[in-house]
CSV table of C-alpha atoms in Angstrom, one decimal:
chain,number,residue,atom,x,y,z
G,1,MET,CA,103.0,85.4,89.5
G,2,LYS,CA,105.9,83.7,88.1
G,3,PHE,CA,105.4,80.7,85.7
G,4,PHE,CA,107.8,77.7,85.3
G,5,GLU,CA,109.4,79.1,81.5
G,6,LYS,CA,111.5,77.0,79.2
G,7,PRO,CA,113.8,76.6,78.1
G,8,ALA,CA,116.2,75.7,81.9
G,9,THR,CA,119.6,75.0,83.1
G,10,TYR,CA,117.6,71.4,85.1
G,11,VAL,CA,119.2,68.2,86.3
G,12,GLY,CA,120.4,66.0,84.5
G,13,GLU,CA,121.9,62.2,85.8
G,14,VAL,CA,123.7,61.7,89.3
G,15,ASN,CA,125.5,59.4,89.5
G,16,ILE,CA,127.2,58.0,92.9
G,17,ASN,CA,129.5,55.2,94.8
G,18,VAL,CA,127.4,51.5,96.6
G,19,THR,CA,129.1,49.5,98.8
G,20,ASP,CA,127.0,46.5,97.1
G,21,LEU,CA,125.7,46.2,93.6
G,22,ASP,CA,124.6,43.6,94.0
G,23,GLN,CA,122.7,44.5,96.9
G,24,SER,CA,121.8,48.5,96.0
G,25,LEU,CA,119.9,46.9,92.4
G,26,PRO,CA,117.3,45.7,93.0
G,27,PHE,CA,116.8,48.2,96.0
G,28,TYR,CA,116.0,50.7,93.3
G,29,GLU,CA,114.6,48.3,90.5
G,30,HIS,CA,111.8,46.9,93.4
G,31,VAL,CA,111.5,49.9,95.4
G,32,ILE,CA,112.2,52.6,93.7
G,33,GLY,CA,111.1,51.2,90.4
G,34,PHE,CA,113.8,52.5,87.9
G,35,ASN,CA,114.5,49.7,84.9
G,36,VAL,CA,118.3,48.6,84.0
G,37,LEU,CA,119.4,50.5,80.5
G,38,GLU,CA,123.5,48.9,81.1
G,39,GLN,CA,125.9,46.8,82.9
G,40,THR,CA,128.6,46.0,83.8
G,41,ASP,CA,129.5,43.6,87.1
G,42,ARG,CA,129.9,47.1,88.4
G,43,LYS,CA,128.3,49.8,87.1
G,44,ALA,CA,124.5,50.1,86.3
G,45,VAL,CA,122.8,52.6,84.5
G,46,LEU,CA,119.0,53.3,85.7
G,47,THR,CA,115.8,54.3,83.2
G,48,ALA,CA,112.7,55.2,83.5
G,49,ASP,CA,111.2,55.3,80.6
G,50,GLY,CA,113.7,53.1,78.1
G,51,GLU,CA,116.1,55.4,76.6
G,52,THR,CA,117.6,58.8,79.1
G,53,PRO,CA,120.3,57.6,81.7
G,54,LEU,CA,118.5,59.1,85.9
G,55,LEU,CA,120.8,57.0,88.0
G,56,THR,CA,124.5,55.7,87.5
G,57,LEU,CA,125.3,53.5,90.2
G,58,GLU,CA,128.9,52.2,90.4
G,59,GLN,CA,131.3,49.9,92.8
G,60,PRO,CA,134.4,51.5,93.0
G,61,ALA,CA,137.1,48.8,94.4
G,62,ASP,CA,137.6,49.0,97.5
G,63,VAL,CA,135.0,50.9,98.6
G,64,LEU,CA,134.7,52.6,102.1
G,65,PRO,CA,130.9,52.8,103.9
G,66,LYS,CA,128.9,56.9,102.8
G,67,GLU,CA,130.9,59.2,105.8
G,68,GLY,CA,129.1,61.0,108.2
G,69,ARG,CA,129.7,65.0,108.2
G,70,THR,CA,131.3,65.4,105.3
G,71,THR,CA,130.3,67.5,102.0
G,72,GLY,CA,128.8,66.5,99.5
G,73,LEU,CA,124.4,64.7,99.2
G,74,PHE,CA,122.3,64.7,101.1
G,75,HIS,CA,119.6,64.2,98.8
G,76,PHE,CA,118.1,63.4,94.4
G,77,ALA,CA,115.2,64.2,93.8
G,78,ILE,CA,112.7,62.1,91.3
G,79,LEU,CA,110.1,64.1,90.2
G,80,LEU,CA,107.2,61.5,88.7
G,81,PRO,CA,104.6,63.4,86.3
G,82,SER,CA,101.4,63.2,88.5
G,83,ARG,CA,99.8,63.0,92.0
G,84,ALA,CA,97.9,60.0,90.8
G,85,ASP,CA,102.0,58.7,90.1
G,86,LEU,CA,103.0,59.4,93.6
G,87,SER,CA,100.2,58.4,95.3
G,88,ALA,CA,100.9,54.7,93.9
G,89,PHE,CA,104.6,55.2,94.8
G,90,LEU,CA,103.6,55.3,98.0
G,91,ARG,CA,100.9,53.3,98.4
G,92,HIS,CA,103.9,50.7,97.1
G,93,VAL,CA,106.5,51.2,99.2
G,94,ALA,CA,104.3,51.2,102.9
G,95,ASN,CA,104.3,48.1,101.5
G,96,SER,CA,107.9,47.3,101.1
G,97,GLY,CA,108.4,48.1,104.7
G,98,ALA,CA,110.6,51.0,103.0
G,99,GLN,CA,110.5,53.3,105.9
G,100,LEU,CA,109.9,56.8,104.6
G,101,GLY,CA,109.9,60.0,105.4
G,102,ALA,CA,106.5,62.5,104.2
G,103,SER,CA,106.7,66.6,104.1
G,104,ASP,CA,104.8,68.8,101.6
G,105,HIS,CA,106.7,71.6,100.9
G,106,LEU,CA,103.2,74.2,99.7
G,107,VAL,CA,104.8,73.7,95.7
G,108,SER,CA,105.5,69.9,95.9
G,109,GLU,CA,103.8,67.1,97.8
G,110,ALA,CA,107.3,65.3,98.7
G,111,LEU,CA,108.3,61.2,100.6
G,112,TYR,CA,112.1,60.3,101.1
G,113,LEU,CA,114.4,57.4,102.4
G,114,ASN,CA,117.2,56.0,102.1
G,115,ASP,CA,119.4,53.6,99.7
G,116,PRO,CA,121.7,50.9,101.5
G,117,ASP,CA,124.0,53.1,101.5
G,118,GLY,CA,122.0,55.6,102.7
G,119,ASN,CA,122.0,57.4,99.9
G,120,GLY,CA,119.8,59.8,100.3
G,121,ILE,CA,116.1,59.8,97.3
G,122,GLU,CA,113.2,62.3,97.1
G,123,VAL,CA,110.9,60.9,95.3
G,124,TYR,CA,108.1,63.6,94.9
G,125,HIS,CA,105.2,65.1,92.7
G,126,ASP,CA,104.8,69.3,91.9
G,127,ARG,CA,101.4,70.5,92.3
G,128,PRO,CA,100.6,73.2,89.4
G,129,ALA,CA,103.1,75.9,89.1
G,130,ILE,CA,100.0,78.3,89.0
G,131,GLU,CA,100.1,77.6,92.7
G,132,TRP,CA,103.0,79.0,93.9
G,133,ASN,CA,103.2,81.5,95.5
G,134,TRP,CA,106.3,84.2,94.7
G,135,SER,CA,107.2,87.4,96.1
G,136,ASP,CA,110.1,89.3,95.7
G,137,GLY,CA,111.3,87.1,93.9
G,138,GLN,CA,111.5,84.2,96.2
G,139,VAL,CA,109.0,81.2,96.8
G,140,SER,CA,106.8,79.8,99.1
G,141,MET,CA,108.6,76.3,100.4
G,142,SER,CA,107.9,74.5,104.0
G,143,THR,CA,108.0,72.1,106.2
G,144,GLU,CA,104.4,70.8,106.7
G,145,PRO,CA,103.4,67.5,107.7
G,146,LEU,CA,101.7,66.1,104.4
G,147,ASP,CA,98.0,64.4,104.8
G,148,ALA,CA,98.6,61.1,103.7
G,149,LYS,CA,94.7,60.1,103.3
G,150,SER,CA,95.1,62.8,100.8
G,151,LEU,CA,97.7,61.2,98.9
G,152,LEU,CA,96.9,57.9,98.9
G,153,ALA,CA,93.0,58.6,97.8
G,154,GLU,CA,94.0,60.3,95.1
G,155,SER,CA,94.3,57.6,93.2
G,156,ASP,CA,94.3,53.3,93.6
G,157,GLN,CA,96.5,52.8,90.1
G,158,GLU,CA,99.0,50.1,91.4
G,159,TRP,CA,102.7,50.8,90.8
G,160,ALA,CA,104.2,50.0,88.1
G,161,GLY,CA,107.3,51.1,87.9
G,162,LEU,CA,109.0,54.5,87.1
G,163,PRO,CA,106.9,56.0,84.6
G,164,ASP,CA,108.2,57.0,81.2
G,165,LYS,CA,108.0,61.6,82.2
G,166,THR,CA,109.9,60.8,85.0
G,167,VAL,CA,112.8,63.4,85.4
G,168,MET,CA,115.4,63.9,87.9
G,169,GLY,CA,113.3,67.1,89.2
G,170,HIS,CA,116.5,68.2,91.5
G,171,ILE,CA,119.1,67.9,93.7
G,172,HIS,CA,120.3,69.0,97.3
G,173,LEU,CA,123.6,68.6,98.6
G,174,HIS,CA,125.6,69.4,101.5
G,175,VAL,CA,127.9,72.4,101.1
G,176,ALA,CA,130.5,73.9,103.5
G,177,ASN,CA,130.1,77.6,102.8
G,178,LEU,CA,126.9,80.3,102.0
G,179,GLN,CA,128.8,82.7,100.9
G,180,ASN,CA,131.3,80.8,97.6
G,181,THR,CA,128.6,78.0,97.5
G,182,GLU,CA,125.7,81.3,97.0
G,183,LYS,CA,128.7,82.8,94.2
G,184,PHE,CA,129.8,79.9,92.8
G,185,TYR,CA,125.6,78.8,91.2
G,186,VAL,CA,124.7,82.5,90.6
G,187,ASP,CA,127.9,84.3,89.1
G,188,GLY,CA,129.3,81.5,87.6
G,189,LEU,CA,126.7,79.3,86.7
G,190,ASP,CA,123.3,82.0,86.3
G,191,PHE,CA,121.2,79.7,88.9
G,192,GLN,CA,118.3,82.5,90.9
G,193,VAL,CA,118.6,82.4,94.6
G,194,VAL,CA,114.8,81.5,94.6
G,195,THR,CA,113.8,80.7,98.7
G,196,ASN,CA,116.7,81.3,101.5
G,197,TYR,CA,115.9,78.5,104.6
G,198,PRO,CA,117.9,78.1,108.1
G,199,GLY,CA,121.6,77.8,107.0
G,200,ALA,CA,120.2,76.8,103.3
G,201,LEU,CA,120.1,78.0,99.8
G,202,PHE,CA,117.3,77.1,97.1
G,203,THR,CA,118.3,78.3,93.6
G,204,SER,CA,116.9,77.5,90.2
G,205,THR,CA,116.8,78.6,86.7
G,206,GLY,CA,113.1,79.6,84.2
G,207,ASN,CA,110.9,80.0,87.9
G,208,TYR,CA,111.7,76.1,89.2
G,209,HIS,CA,110.9,76.5,92.6
G,210,HIS,CA,114.5,74.7,92.4
G,211,HIS,CA,116.6,72.7,90.8
G,212,ILE,CA,119.4,73.4,93.6
G,213,GLY,CA,119.1,73.0,97.3
G,214,LEU,CA,122.3,73.5,98.9
G,215,ASN,CA,122.8,73.7,103.0
G,216,ILE,CA,125.8,73.4,105.8
G,217,TRP,CA,124.0,71.1,107.7
G,218,ASN,CA,126.7,68.9,108.2
G,219,GLY,CA,128.6,71.8,109.9
G,220,GLU,CA,130.3,74.9,108.5
G,221,ASN,CA,133.5,74.1,106.5
G,222,ALA,CA,132.4,70.4,106.7
G,223,PRO,CA,135.8,69.3,105.0
G,224,ALA,CA,135.0,66.4,100.9
G,225,PRO,CA,134.4,62.8,102.2
G,226,THR,CA,137.2,61.0,101.8
G,227,GLU,CA,137.7,59.0,97.7
G,228,ASN,CA,136.5,55.7,97.1
G,229,ARG,CA,133.4,56.5,100.3
G,230,ALA,CA,129.2,55.2,99.4
G,231,GLY,CA,127.8,59.1,98.6
G,232,LEU,CA,128.4,61.5,95.1
G,233,ASN,CA,130.5,61.2,92.0
G,234,TRP,CA,129.1,64.0,89.9
G,235,TYR,CA,126.2,65.2,89.0
G,236,SER,CA,125.4,66.8,85.1
G,237,LEU,CA,123.2,70.0,84.3
G,238,ILE,CA,122.0,70.1,81.1
G,239,PHE,CA,122.1,73.0,79.1
G,240,PRO,CA,119.7,74.5,76.2
G,241,ASP,CA,121.9,75.8,74.1
G,242,LYS,CA,125.9,75.5,73.6
G,243,GLN,CA,126.1,79.9,73.6
G,244,SER,CA,124.4,79.6,76.6
G,245,ARG,CA,126.6,76.4,78.7
G,246,GLU,CA,130.0,78.6,77.3
G,247,GLU,CA,128.9,81.7,78.7
G,248,LYS,CA,128.3,79.8,82.0
G,249,VAL,CA,132.1,78.4,81.5
G,250,LYS,CA,133.4,81.7,81.2
G,251,ASN,CA,131.5,82.8,84.1
G,252,LEU,CA,133.3,80.3,85.7
G,253,GLU,CA,136.8,80.5,84.7
G,254,HIS,CA,135.7,84.7,85.4
G,255,ILE,CA,135.2,83.8,89.1
G,256,GLY,CA,138.1,81.9,89.3
G,257,THR,CA,137.2,78.3,89.2
G,258,GLU,CA,138.8,76.0,87.1
G,259,VAL,CA,136.7,74.2,84.2
G,260,LYS,CA,138.0,71.0,82.8
G,261,GLN,CA,136.8,70.1,79.4
G,262,VAL,CA,136.3,65.9,78.3
G,263,ASN,CA,135.4,65.2,75.0
G,264,ASP,CA,131.1,66.8,74.6
G,265,ALA,CA,131.6,67.9,78.4
G,266,TYR,CA,132.9,70.1,80.6
G,267,ILE,CA,134.2,69.2,83.6
G,268,VAL,CA,133.8,71.8,87.6
G,269,LYS,CA,133.3,71.1,90.7
G,270,ASP,CA,132.4,73.5,93.4
G,271,PRO,CA,134.0,75.3,96.3
G,272,SER,CA,133.0,72.0,98.6
G,273,LYS,CA,134.4,69.7,95.6
G,274,ASN,CA,130.9,68.7,94.6
G,275,GLU,CA,132.1,67.4,91.4
G,276,ILE,CA,129.7,68.7,88.1
G,277,HIS,CA,128.9,68.3,84.4
G,278,LEU,CA,128.0,70.2,82.2
G,279,LEU,CA,126.3,69.2,79.3
G,280,LEU,CA,123.9,70.3,76.0
G,281,ALA,CA,120.5,69.3,75.5
G,282,ASP,CA,120.3,67.1,73.3
């Protein structure tokens, strides 16, 4: 049996394009429960605790709708502190009329919905790590029906927005090829493959069930989306210390990845052109 370990490298913030900020922002505030940290005419930085950016919405000039059958965002996943919080969210989002999916992944219980542009969102809570089943370095995950009745019975609390301790739990990406993707994330960024799934890999650090999911469900060798499309701009990975980040930068350069330094961030793209900002923990 393994247990979640700290410090780990984890997903910090996700930045996406939307076609209409005035339409998307109410959805993220009133349906999902974010608060606005900063806002301009074409950009909104969203937070749960009033301090930490978790999601940024941008509306570029001449923005185009989300493009199908490409690499990029499958979903980003918002991790709630407790099952009671997910219970309150389920009751709230069901009353909102939003179209909802749901799954039990053994390690977690999850709800799924899309924003007005079709950007995928997961909202979930983790079962205690002591209940996760590990064998030969792999954690058991599945996609089973969610027991919504049990979840709703967990709590009668009213939804009051995302709790302060909400974090960006993981991100799941469409990629073009699993072999070169695995090389980038495992040999370059030192993530571990913790679950193999048909057409997908799930990777993590610190024995988490997964920080990054990677799939070819949009087709082998799917192209990257054209510019100015709704969808993923970039996401950040937070490293526990400078030495750890420098080691991963050297690994990436060793396998032929271009690494750019911009202010305090290193910026890289995986083989499917998904952009990643490598940052340090505060």
